[in-house]
Amino acid sequence: MAVRYELLCEDPTGARAGILHTRRGPVETPTFMPVATHAGFRHLSVEEAHASGARVLLSNTFHLMLRPGIEVFQKMGGIHRFMGWEGPVLTDSGGFQIFSLADDLTVYERGAQFRSIYDNSRRSLTPESSINMQQAIDSDIMMVLDVCIDSTTDEAGTRAAMERTHRWALRSLAQKESRDTGQALFGIVQGGVHNHLRDESAAFLTQHPFDGFAIGGLAVGEKKHEREDMTARVTAQLPKDKPRYLMGVGTPLDLVEAVRRGVDMFDCIIPTKMAQQGYAHTFDGLVRVSRQVFQQEEAVLEPGCDCSTCARYPKAYLNHLFKCDSALGSRLLSVHNVRMYQRLMQKMRRAILDGQFDAVHREMVERLAA
Amino acid sequence: MAVRYELLCEDPTGARAGILHTRRGPVETPTFMPVATHAGFRHLSVEEAHASGARVLLSNTFHLMLRPGIEVFQKMGGIHRFMGWEGPVLTDSGGFQIFSLADDLTVYERGAQFRSIYDNSRRSLTPESSINMQQAIDSDIMMVLDVCIDSTTDEAGTRAAMERTHRWALRSLAQKESRDTGQALFGIVQGGVHNHLRDESAAFLTQHPFDGFAIGGLAVGEKKHEREDMTARVTAQLPKDKPRYLMGVGTPLDLVEAVRRGVDMFDCIIPTKMAQQGYAHTFDGLVRVSRQVFQQEEAVLEPGCDCSTCARYPKAYLNHLFKCDSALGSRLLSVHNVRMYQRLMQKMRRAILDGQFDAVHREMVERLAA
């Protein structure tokens, strides 16, 4: 297998601590993967991402196929050398983006046709071409192309999307197996907020030799309890010896709830996006640094935080940078937020290994809501 | 004295290598001071500025008095703790900015009145209030408030501005001496492109106990040979035991020419500004990284450069970041450009100490023009 999941400890709640062994080294789970959409963060360097404790970066097939394009990755021999990141990379297949970003979209059984958001050219993405692109990117974990729908879609529509997702998943697997590149491939469980569709999707996909399983189609408009119920329902049906990845989730509180429900891997733009908007994540909730009350505040963002921003800068300075609309402000907050997410994951992992997860879960739910 | 200049070697051309001893440590000269206008760079961190070899940062009294305001510096105990920079800081007095940026400006003998560019409030800046603000900032080197005019101003206008600059310089000195803060104060030689006015200005200011002398009123529209002639003329009249600072200059070629004419200190926004616009400074001229020819370029920006950008990123990646309009691109180029400026200063300093400056000057003039 291109990746191997080693389960170290399963808490009575269902929370798991483990190690995801990849060809670019081991990754302690549960793990949060920061999102370098276009093979880069907007403000953060790969050194800063690594210093945060992040071990896997997520990048995006849809964006990378449009810009810089497959030829650049073929010439450079993949994303690692291109962006200067030596650790594992997971690439999303582009499924979510074609359904949320592409102009003039038509979806056939064969694949999707649309126009580039950059130059309006006609483009297509099929299960096979997505794998080809991900092979050129040379990510360590590839995702199958899936059909993404709104969580409010009715059952018939959700079933149709799920069934096509299954057919595309098998085509992705076949394409991957036609050429051994040493990359892993994850299947994506769909089925919206319908219990029996989620069951059916998990049952179908786990019959096939995927290296891990993602839960897709959540964090797209459903209610919080629906997201939590679907997560618990799906993880209960996934094999214990494979990693589980909840796509696009979420807030610190979402992570705490999903780890409790047996998820190992996460990605989300929230920590870097919120940083750009001037919000710091702390263990005691969100802080808007541009608030006037911080203009002369000598304290750092989060006492006890070991990030380079909290080591050096008083809140008064961050407040000033945001008032000056300086990119450095977004950068310093990104450093903090990405580190806060990693500290949260590390805290949960330690709690699972120490048999204290339930107490930590309770503490976190209370503090994060502050 | 709050600073002390130690002359190590004067080349036959007039180029000087020395050490500027400040209360925050020694600075090897000639030195280039990157510009952190609002107590911060737009993209660069202070760690990156320090890693470039820069030892003095420049910040700006005009901007800092308007935002975040004097109270913040009084509360924080100065700029060093505020922005997390432990080395020396030089503050411009605000003279250049009131004449170039302020709205609704009226200049009296007492000082200048204008409206804030941020909130349109009525503000004033006098020689005394500029020193007060610079004392709150607690910069290591303060500048006198001067009257800045276009180099094309006629002789009568230039003389009037120069004479007022002299009166303001003495008021600044008196204000500084009324309270001993351990900060240095530099006078500013004015006089436009008029030989005898420059002579008169240098003769007047060097009679007074300034810690160093700046050459102002250049790089504001005059011809290249005028700038070089005025620089040589003024430095010839400045005492050898005080530092000379050419304000707001310049391109790498300008620095090479000014070092040859006996200047020790420089500041300019060019390296960081050009980085934001996608230009890399190299010893062989400017490179626009977004050029299509670099889309698949595996080489780094400048082989032999020891900056962290050249250590990690192929030009293809920088090209991609600029096409994606990513702030990271400006950041990585800023790291390179600021380091290139420091490498240029180090190369010139070594050449002066080795008696090779004339040859290095010739080499640099040829290569930089490429």
XYZ file of C-alpha atoms in Angstrom:
740
model
C 0.000 0.000 0.000
C 1.130 3.539 -0.739
C 0.079 4.599 2.754
C -0.443 2.502 5.854
C -2.495 3.450 8.866
C -1.285 2.241 12.242
C -3.933 2.487 14.944
C -2.269 3.178 18.284
C -5.267 3.741 20.477
C -9.027 3.902 20.150
C -10.839 5.814 22.845
C -14.242 4.571 24.099
C -15.773 7.657 22.442
C -14.479 6.452 19.085
C -11.601 8.944 18.902
C -8.455 7.412 17.387
C -4.757 8.131 17.723
C -2.509 6.612 15.102
C 0.278 7.028 12.622
C -0.235 7.432 8.898
C 2.876 6.026 7.257
C 3.529 7.692 3.910
C 6.385 7.489 1.441
C 7.461 10.905 2.749
C 7.495 9.904 6.391
C 5.099 9.225 9.242
C 2.238 11.543 10.157
C 0.759 11.487 13.641
C -3.034 11.393 13.569
C -5.474 12.948 14.082
C -3.876 15.506 11.775
C -4.910 18.816 10.295
C -3.675 19.596 6.765
C -3.375 23.328 5.935
C -4.639 24.246 2.478
C -2.095 25.506 -0.063
C -4.709 25.832 -2.806
C -2.483 26.840 -5.702
C 0.662 25.051 -4.410
C 1.192 27.903 -2.000
C -0.416 29.701 0.869
C -1.325 33.317 0.354
C 0.968 34.501 3.149
C 2.620 31.535 4.841
C 5.891 29.996 3.717
C 6.430 26.244 3.685
C 9.012 26.724 6.453
C 6.321 28.355 8.595
C 3.828 25.598 7.754
C 6.383 23.002 8.814
C 7.283 24.903 11.977
C 3.589 24.892 12.910
C 3.747 21.116 13.174
C 1.758 20.511 9.980
C 3.059 17.415 8.212
C 0.710 17.102 5.220
C -0.269 19.980 2.930
C -3.353 19.964 0.778
C -3.339 21.362 -2.723
C -5.914 21.497 -5.424
C -6.026 19.688 -8.763
C -8.632 22.024 -10.253
C -6.594 25.161 -9.628
C -3.270 23.574 -10.560
C -4.535 22.160 -13.870
C -5.675 25.629 -14.886
C -2.613 27.359 -13.481
C 0.304 26.675 -13.889
C -0.912 23.636 -15.902
C 0.189 20.029 -16.210
C 3.295 20.783 -18.319
C 4.938 22.751 -15.512
C 4.571 19.809 -13.114
C 5.850 17.395 -15.748
C 8.886 19.627 -16.321
C 9.551 20.188 -12.607
C 8.950 16.547 -11.688
C 6.091 17.293 -9.326
C 4.827 19.653 -6.688
C 7.442 19.032 -3.996
C 10.322 20.541 -5.864
C 8.057 23.192 -7.387
C 6.870 24.591 -4.067
C 9.796 23.592 -1.884
C 7.843 21.274 0.442
C 9.453 17.979 1.347
C 6.606 16.405 3.319
C 3.512 14.589 2.070
C 0.971 16.384 -0.113
C -2.666 15.423 -0.552
C -4.453 16.657 -3.655
C -8.141 17.165 -3.865
C -9.461 15.825 -7.183
C -11.151 19.023 -8.326
C -14.621 17.609 -7.765
C -15.654 20.202 -5.228
C -14.254 23.082 -7.300
C -15.866 22.221 -10.618
C -19.218 22.161 -8.869
C -18.628 25.351 -6.886
C -16.329 27.483 -9.059
C -16.443 26.478 -12.716
C -18.286 28.626 -15.240
C -20.627 27.178 -17.827
C -20.554 23.684 -16.343
C -22.002 20.587 -17.997
C -21.620 17.216 -16.320
C -21.820 14.061 -18.396
C -21.293 10.483 -17.354
C -17.855 10.770 -18.935
C -16.853 13.813 -16.887
C -17.333 17.563 -16.598
C -16.946 20.318 -19.181
C -16.590 23.933 -18.138
C -14.777 27.182 -18.805
C -11.591 28.233 -17.048
C -12.177 30.887 -14.426
C -8.872 32.437 -15.520
C -8.989 32.678 -19.307
C -12.479 31.415 -20.200
C -10.999 28.552 -22.265
C -13.014 25.296 -22.661
C -11.714 22.682 -20.240
C -12.765 19.252 -19.096
C -12.122 17.087 -16.102
C -12.813 13.362 -16.046
C -11.988 10.741 -13.423
C -9.085 9.672 -15.626
C -7.758 13.163 -16.371
C -7.948 14.086 -12.700
C -5.746 11.075 -11.865
C -3.384 11.980 -14.704
C -3.085 15.501 -13.358
C -2.554 14.253 -9.803
C 0.124 11.888 -11.107
C 1.896 14.825 -12.767
C 1.601 16.775 -9.511
C 3.002 13.659 -7.845
C 0.988 14.184 -4.673
C 1.371 11.460 -2.091
C -2.363 10.999 -1.620
C -4.757 11.431 -4.533
C -8.529 11.749 -4.319
C -11.114 10.328 -6.703
C -13.190 12.783 -8.725
C -16.621 12.996 -7.097
C -19.962 14.612 -7.820
C -20.597 17.320 -5.255
C -24.080 18.546 -4.480
C -25.706 20.778 -1.941
C -26.760 19.002 1.266
C -30.315 20.220 0.659
C -30.577 18.215 -2.590
C -33.506 15.771 -2.493
C -32.974 12.077 -2.076
C -33.320 11.145 -5.753
C -30.772 13.770 -6.744
C -28.452 12.741 -3.939
C -28.687 9.083 -4.981
C -27.918 9.879 -8.613
C -24.860 11.927 -7.583
C -23.697 9.194 -5.224
C -24.035 6.456 -7.814
C -22.094 8.468 -10.374
C -19.476 9.168 -7.697
C -19.157 5.387 -7.228
C -18.726 4.744 -10.951
C -16.166 7.559 -11.159
C -14.352 6.148 -8.119
C -13.895 2.800 -9.879
C -12.691 4.522 -13.038
C -10.225 6.539 -10.920
C -8.983 3.344 -9.309
C -8.542 1.663 -12.677
C -6.675 4.663 -14.022
C -4.421 4.731 -10.984
C -3.736 1.006 -11.272
C -2.809 1.298 -14.934
C 0.456 2.941 -13.942
C 2.224 2.364 -10.633
C 3.458 5.714 -9.339
C 3.547 4.811 -5.653
C 0.779 7.321 -4.900
C -2.152 6.506 -2.633
C -5.795 6.959 -3.678
C -8.706 7.626 -1.357
C -12.363 6.948 -2.143
C -15.007 9.493 -1.120
C -18.180 8.486 0.678
C -21.152 10.589 -0.425
C -24.890 10.368 0.246
C -25.785 13.789 1.626
C -27.702 13.729 4.887
C -29.519 10.489 4.097
C -28.599 7.677 6.476
C -29.212 4.790 4.111
C -27.370 6.479 1.241
C -24.363 7.063 3.478
C -24.537 3.390 4.520
C -24.782 2.280 0.916
C -21.889 4.507 -0.153
C -19.593 3.300 2.625
C -20.535 -0.324 1.921
C -19.839 0.075 -1.785
C -16.513 1.860 -1.556
C -15.004 -0.280 1.192
C -15.254 -3.306 -1.106
C -12.553 -1.764 -3.262
C -8.822 -1.384 -2.607
C -8.691 2.304 -1.758
C -5.877 3.380 0.558
C -8.199 5.424 2.713
C -11.686 6.845 2.809
C -12.886 10.398 2.827
C -16.249 11.697 3.896
C -17.385 14.216 1.316
C -20.462 16.350 0.916
C -20.428 17.768 4.438
C -19.761 21.348 5.561
C -21.839 22.420 2.550
C -24.939 23.784 4.209
C -26.227 20.977 6.459
C -26.964 21.527 10.152
C -24.288 20.901 12.771
C -26.054 17.840 14.222
C -26.551 16.424 10.714
C -22.833 16.793 10.035
C -21.973 15.086 13.319
C -24.504 12.293 12.819
C -23.358 11.574 9.273
C -19.722 11.573 10.376
C -20.371 9.082 13.184
C -22.528 6.929 10.944
C -19.899 6.700 8.211
C -16.849 6.156 10.426
C -18.694 3.298 12.149
C -18.761 1.514 8.801
C -15.208 2.186 7.709
C -12.428 -0.346 8.268
C -10.332 0.354 11.339
C -7.067 -0.193 9.492
C -7.531 2.618 6.976
C -7.357 6.386 7.510
C -10.553 8.461 7.547
C -10.538 11.979 6.196
C -13.361 14.499 6.691
C -13.067 16.877 3.749
C -13.200 20.650 4.164
C -13.881 20.615 7.914
C -13.679 22.892 9.838
C -13.754 25.191 12.850
C -11.804 24.121 15.967
C -15.092 22.979 17.480
C -15.915 20.949 14.349
C -12.548 19.224 14.650
C -13.110 18.314 18.281
C -16.507 16.827 17.443
C -15.238 14.927 14.419
C -12.200 13.484 16.215
C -14.635 12.192 18.818
C -16.434 10.447 15.968
C -13.346 8.654 14.742
C -11.936 10.933 12.032
C -8.154 10.983 11.472
C -7.551 13.687 8.855
C -8.877 17.169 8.175
C -8.301 20.114 5.875
C -9.857 23.531 5.845
C -9.106 27.063 4.667
C -10.572 28.499 7.880
C -7.364 29.179 9.852
C -5.633 31.004 6.993
C -8.830 32.658 5.715
C -9.741 33.960 9.161
C -6.181 35.254 9.560
C -6.572 37.295 6.375
C -9.738 38.744 7.828
C -7.980 39.684 11.059
C -9.233 36.910 13.328
C -7.016 34.884 15.626
C -8.035 31.396 16.712
C -7.362 30.749 20.378
C -8.300 27.925 22.720
C -10.801 30.384 24.152
C -12.455 31.343 20.912
C -11.946 33.826 18.090
C -10.272 37.196 18.637
C -10.660 40.085 16.174
C -7.303 41.831 16.485
C -8.411 45.109 14.897
C -10.699 45.898 17.855
C -9.965 49.362 19.233
C -9.557 47.880 22.714
C -6.295 46.260 21.557
C -4.685 49.494 20.324
C -2.401 49.741 23.353
C -2.522 46.075 24.422
C 0.890 44.853 25.507
C -0.083 41.184 25.840
C 0.443 38.691 23.035
C -2.409 36.990 21.194
C -2.513 33.848 23.317
C -0.331 33.484 26.404
C 1.223 30.026 26.414
C 1.247 29.761 22.622
C 4.668 28.839 21.252
C 4.234 30.293 17.749
C 6.704 32.888 16.461
C 3.991 35.570 16.445
C 3.206 35.085 20.128
C 6.955 34.984 20.864
C 7.517 38.496 19.572
C 4.530 40.726 18.938
C 2.155 42.509 21.315
C -1.481 42.672 20.267
C -1.035 46.449 19.836
C 1.317 45.731 16.938
C -1.030 43.283 15.215
C -3.844 45.797 15.697
C -1.674 48.443 14.007
C -0.772 46.168 11.068
C -4.427 45.432 10.379
C -5.286 49.117 10.533
C -2.467 49.697 8.022
C -3.916 46.909 5.865
C -0.476 45.315 5.840
C 0.012 41.849 4.392
C 2.376 41.214 7.301
C -0.619 41.263 9.646
C -2.311 38.447 7.724
C 0.959 36.588 7.705
C 1.605 36.860 11.442
C -1.971 35.809 12.201
C -1.720 32.887 9.751
C 1.368 31.693 11.615
C -0.570 31.787 14.860
C -3.782 30.206 13.557
C -2.074 27.346 11.774
C -0.064 26.646 14.915
C -3.204 26.849 17.066
C -4.844 24.188 14.888
C -1.798 21.956 15.277
C -1.698 22.512 19.026
C -5.359 21.539 19.190
C -4.694 18.333 17.236
C -1.700 17.518 19.438
C -3.732 18.126 22.582
C -6.474 15.785 21.359
C -3.982 13.126 20.302
C -2.249 13.189 23.671
C -5.616 12.998 25.423
C -6.593 9.931 23.376
C -3.304 8.205 24.187
C -3.694 9.131 27.871
C -7.302 7.958 28.050
C -8.427 11.509 28.790
C -10.187 12.362 25.566
C -13.661 12.673 27.026
C -12.514 15.273 29.563
C -10.525 17.193 26.960
C -13.481 17.089 24.600
C -15.693 18.573 27.300
C -13.137 21.249 28.171
C -12.647 22.186 24.516
C -16.340 22.371 23.708
C -16.774 24.753 26.610
C -13.727 26.957 25.971
C -13.931 27.139 22.194
C -17.490 28.377 22.354
C -16.346 31.403 24.437
C 27.882 61.108 21.448
C 24.877 58.899 20.904
C 26.563 57.367 17.855
C 30.226 57.261 16.953
C 31.657 56.729 13.496
C 34.892 54.819 13.232
C 36.609 55.229 9.872
C 38.483 52.045 9.010
C 39.625 52.812 5.497
C 39.214 55.554 2.942
C 39.746 54.549 -0.652
C 41.488 56.939 -3.094
C 38.116 57.309 -4.840
C 36.599 58.647 -1.622
C 34.726 55.448 -0.736
C 34.792 54.757 3.013
C 34.544 51.599 5.094
C 33.817 52.074 8.757
C 31.784 51.115 11.775
C 28.880 53.122 13.102
C 28.756 52.440 16.831
C 25.215 52.802 18.167
C 23.652 52.102 21.528
C 22.164 48.972 19.948
C 25.439 47.656 18.622
C 27.899 48.291 15.817
C 26.858 48.684 12.185
C 29.344 48.043 9.415
C 29.322 50.808 6.825
C 28.562 51.503 4.067
C 25.142 50.219 5.096
C 21.728 50.019 3.478
C 18.699 50.493 5.750
C 15.475 48.820 4.548
C 12.360 50.965 4.954
C 9.706 49.794 7.420
C 7.512 52.838 6.810
C 4.784 52.175 9.352
C 6.994 50.222 11.795
C 6.674 47.217 9.537
C 7.414 46.026 6.059
C 4.476 45.109 3.891
C 5.621 41.506 3.508
C 8.939 40.982 5.267
C 9.272 39.998 8.921
C 11.919 41.528 11.166
C 13.565 38.093 11.351
C 13.876 38.110 7.559
C 15.215 41.681 7.583
C 17.835 40.653 10.131
C 18.720 37.494 8.221
C 19.357 39.650 5.140
C 22.223 41.309 6.990
C 20.379 44.602 7.514
C 21.337 46.108 10.864
C 19.419 49.412 10.867
C 15.759 49.791 9.925
C 14.212 53.053 8.851
C 10.753 54.071 9.938
C 8.729 57.167 9.431
C 7.646 59.805 11.933
C 4.918 61.228 9.691
C 3.168 57.889 9.274
C 3.662 56.797 12.875
C 2.316 60.055 14.367
C -0.861 59.615 12.352
C -1.083 55.864 12.948
C -0.848 54.372 15.557
C -0.119 57.746 17.213
C 2.226 58.930 19.944
C 0.251 57.408 22.833
C 0.858 53.863 21.597
C 4.622 54.404 21.574
C 4.491 56.023 25.004
C 2.556 53.028 26.334
C 4.768 50.436 24.646
C 7.989 52.228 25.555
C 9.090 52.711 21.959
C 9.264 51.109 18.557
C 11.634 48.247 19.347
C 9.277 46.355 21.579
C 6.291 47.394 19.445
C 7.630 45.882 16.224
C 9.915 43.231 17.692
C 13.176 44.634 16.274
C 16.167 44.694 18.575
C 18.654 46.535 16.358
C 19.023 50.255 15.698
C 16.178 52.232 14.118
C 16.509 55.501 12.238
C 13.421 57.681 11.936
C 12.881 60.155 9.188
C 11.474 63.397 10.610
C 8.388 63.570 8.437
C 9.757 66.462 6.382
C 9.695 64.627 3.085
C 6.214 63.208 3.715
C 4.463 66.439 4.660
C 5.696 67.977 1.430
C 4.853 64.963 -0.713
C 1.831 63.328 0.961
C -0.045 65.740 3.234
C -3.362 67.220 2.158
C -4.178 70.892 2.509
C -0.643 71.853 3.537
C 0.368 75.264 4.873
C 3.952 75.842 5.969
C 4.724 78.611 8.431
C 7.996 79.519 10.056
C 6.717 77.731 13.148
C 6.001 74.470 11.314
C 3.554 72.780 8.971
C -0.216 72.411 9.202
C -2.038 69.822 7.135
C -4.806 67.240 7.155
C -4.276 63.581 7.984
C -4.329 61.363 4.917
C -6.162 58.792 7.053
C -8.991 60.633 8.781
C -8.766 64.187 7.379
C -8.183 65.604 10.890
C -6.166 68.859 11.267
C -2.591 68.050 12.271
C 0.626 69.953 12.644
C 4.302 69.089 12.643
C 6.977 71.427 13.968
C 10.681 70.841 14.501
C 9.925 70.428 18.206
C 6.925 68.109 17.804
C 8.860 65.940 15.349
C 11.605 65.496 17.957
C 8.973 64.774 20.627
C 7.426 62.119 18.417
C 10.825 60.613 17.605
C 11.610 60.548 21.324
C 8.373 58.641 21.970
C 9.270 56.267 19.139
C 12.682 55.996 20.819
C 14.519 55.586 17.543
C 18.292 55.404 17.850
C 18.897 58.040 15.183
C 16.509 60.957 14.744
C 16.408 63.369 11.819
C 15.704 67.106 11.921
C 12.524 68.349 10.260
C 13.485 69.864 6.913
C 11.786 71.757 4.117
C 11.672 69.585 1.026
C 11.307 71.060 -2.425
C 11.511 69.827 -5.967
C 15.016 69.886 -7.462
C 13.681 72.067 -10.255
C 12.803 74.905 -7.832
C 14.599 78.157 -8.735
C 17.512 79.432 -6.759
C 15.573 81.966 -4.677
C 13.041 79.331 -3.644
C 15.771 76.814 -2.928
C 17.641 79.328 -0.766
C 14.511 80.199 1.227
C 13.813 76.480 1.867
C 17.442 75.886 2.833
C 17.542 78.767 5.261
C 14.329 77.657 6.931
C 15.755 74.109 7.089
C 18.754 75.533 8.936
C 16.598 77.412 11.451
C 14.486 74.282 11.959
C 17.663 72.220 12.405
C 18.797 74.437 15.280
C 15.346 74.280 16.888
C 15.439 70.473 16.555
C 18.854 70.393 18.181
C 17.676 72.621 21.041
C 14.614 70.442 21.556
C 16.733 67.314 21.573
C 19.191 68.845 24.051
C 16.405 69.871 26.408
C 15.986 66.230 27.412
C 18.716 63.617 27.256
C 17.277 60.425 25.819
C 20.511 58.988 24.451
C 19.233 59.310 20.894
C 21.381 60.665 18.076
C 20.288 63.519 15.799
C 21.424 64.101 12.235
C 21.308 67.425 10.395
C 20.201 67.501 6.749
C 22.156 69.372 4.091
C 19.844 70.957 1.516
C 20.439 73.375 -1.358
C 18.967 71.609 -4.378
C 21.299 71.405 -7.360
C 23.017 74.722 -6.657
C 26.700 74.303 -5.840
C 27.084 77.358 -3.636
C 23.886 76.623 -1.708
C 25.083 73.085 -0.999
C 28.409 74.542 0.149
C 26.650 77.057 2.354
C 24.352 74.430 3.853
C 27.191 72.037 4.665
C 29.259 74.877 6.143
C 26.367 76.027 8.319
C 25.299 72.634 9.671
C 28.769 71.280 10.396
C 29.297 74.114 12.886
C 26.690 72.513 15.128
C 26.931 69.350 17.223
C 24.911 66.982 15.079
C 25.806 63.302 15.369
C 25.857 62.850 11.630
C 24.887 64.559 8.409
C 22.372 63.614 5.790
C 22.164 64.800 2.236
C 18.540 65.615 1.489
C 16.731 66.921 -1.517
C 18.184 64.447 -3.983
C 16.446 61.618 -5.848
C 13.553 64.037 -6.323
C 13.714 64.772 -10.020
C 17.277 65.939 -10.688
C 19.486 64.373 -13.368
C 21.809 61.487 -12.498
C 24.983 63.548 -12.979
C 23.515 66.346 -10.833
C 22.801 63.855 -8.036
C 26.331 62.485 -8.259
C 27.942 65.926 -8.422
C 25.981 67.245 -5.438
C 26.777 64.116 -3.438
C 30.512 64.422 -4.099
C 30.450 68.157 -3.407
C 28.710 67.766 -0.056
C 30.697 64.785 1.247
C 33.928 66.673 0.473
C 32.830 69.276 2.999
C 31.600 66.954 5.733
C 33.834 65.987 8.664
C 35.527 62.629 8.236
C 34.630 61.515 11.746
C 30.856 61.668 11.310
C 28.562 59.387 9.307
C 27.078 60.605 6.015
C 23.632 59.474 4.969
C 22.163 59.959 1.485
C 18.400 60.006 2.009
C 16.027 58.003 -0.149
C 18.674 56.644 -2.520
C 18.407 54.405 -4.484
C 18.917 51.822 -7.206
C 21.883 49.433 -6.884
C 23.732 51.587 -9.417
C 22.973 54.746 -7.395
C 24.430 53.066 -4.310
C 27.629 52.127 -6.116
C 28.066 55.704 -7.358
C 27.292 57.246 -3.972
C 29.607 54.933 -2.037
C 32.342 56.023 -4.425
C 31.546 59.581 -3.393
C 31.993 58.907 0.303
C 28.474 58.107 1.543
C 28.073 55.661 4.467
C 24.324 55.180 4.883
C 21.368 54.701 2.573
C 17.658 53.966 2.697
C 15.196 53.349 -0.079
C 11.884 51.630 -0.695
C 13.101 50.366 -4.074
C 14.049 46.763 -3.143
C 10.745 46.052 -1.377
C 8.644 48.112 -3.800
C 10.138 46.398 -6.831
C 9.538 43.021 -5.160
C 5.854 43.845 -4.832
C 5.802 44.649 -8.522
C 7.431 41.334 -9.381
C 10.986 42.489 -10.042
C 14.068 40.801 -8.647
C 17.295 42.736 -8.200
C 20.346 40.770 -9.271
C 23.989 41.680 -9.724
C 23.237 41.508 -13.423
C 20.248 43.804 -13.422
C 16.509 43.594 -12.863
C 14.510 40.451 -13.628
C 10.727 40.493 -14.061
C 9.738 37.074 -12.721
C 6.296 36.999 -14.317
C 7.792 36.782 -17.817
C 6.320 33.837 -19.723
C 9.834 32.562 -20.469
C 10.202 31.638 -16.784
C 7.057 29.487 -16.618
C 9.042 26.248 -16.682
C 12.375 27.635 -15.489
C 14.055 25.292 -13.039
C 16.879 27.674 -12.063
C 16.676 29.943 -9.040
C 16.560 33.736 -9.289
C 20.275 34.311 -8.893
C 22.725 31.417 -8.729
C 25.211 32.047 -5.926
C 22.729 34.049 -3.851
C 22.451 32.766 -0.288
C 18.944 34.084 0.484
C 16.226 31.668 1.580
C 14.274 32.251 -1.638
C 17.210 31.229 -3.837
C 17.840 28.255 -1.521
C 14.435 26.741 -2.195
C 12.390 28.056 -5.088
C 12.781 27.649 -8.845
C 11.883 30.670 -10.958
C 8.911 28.677 -12.282
C 7.391 28.787 -8.797
C 7.899 32.544 -8.372
C 6.426 33.026 -11.836
C 3.375 30.987 -10.756
C 2.919 32.949 -7.496
C 2.917 36.266 -9.366
C 0.404 34.927 -11.879
C -1.741 33.882 -8.901
C -1.314 37.381 -7.438
C -0.160 35.745 -4.219
C 1.290 37.879 -1.422
C 3.814 35.068 -0.921
C 5.395 36.013 -4.258
C 6.027 39.583 -3.078
C 7.364 38.209 0.160
C 9.816 35.770 -1.420
C 11.048 38.453 -3.804
C 11.408 40.955 -0.939
C 13.597 38.447 0.884
C 15.795 38.161 -2.191
C 15.961 41.877 -3.010
C 16.758 42.991 0.517
C 19.483 40.366 0.685
C 20.827 41.412 -2.728
C 21.162 45.006 -1.460
C 23.047 43.770 1.603
C 25.300 41.565 -0.507
C 26.067 44.570 -2.702
C 26.981 46.686 0.344
C 29.141 43.869 1.734
C 30.886 43.442 -1.596
C 31.671 47.169 -1.762
C 32.849 47.271 1.860
C 35.185 44.336 1.330
C 36.524 45.966 -1.840
C 37.255 49.203 0.031
C 39.079 47.332 2.793
C 41.012 45.323 0.185
C 41.939 48.391 -1.875
C 39.919 47.033 -4.806
C 37.012 49.448 -4.838
C 37.782 51.033 -8.172
C 37.741 47.657 -9.931
C 34.563 46.562 -8.153
C 32.943 49.880 -8.987
C 33.768 49.359 -12.650
C 32.519 45.759 -12.607
C 29.274 46.753 -10.867
C 28.544 49.690 -13.162
C 28.885 47.346 -16.111
C 26.918 44.406 -14.717
C 24.115 46.329 -13.024
C 23.319 48.163 -16.237
C 22.706 44.802 -17.988
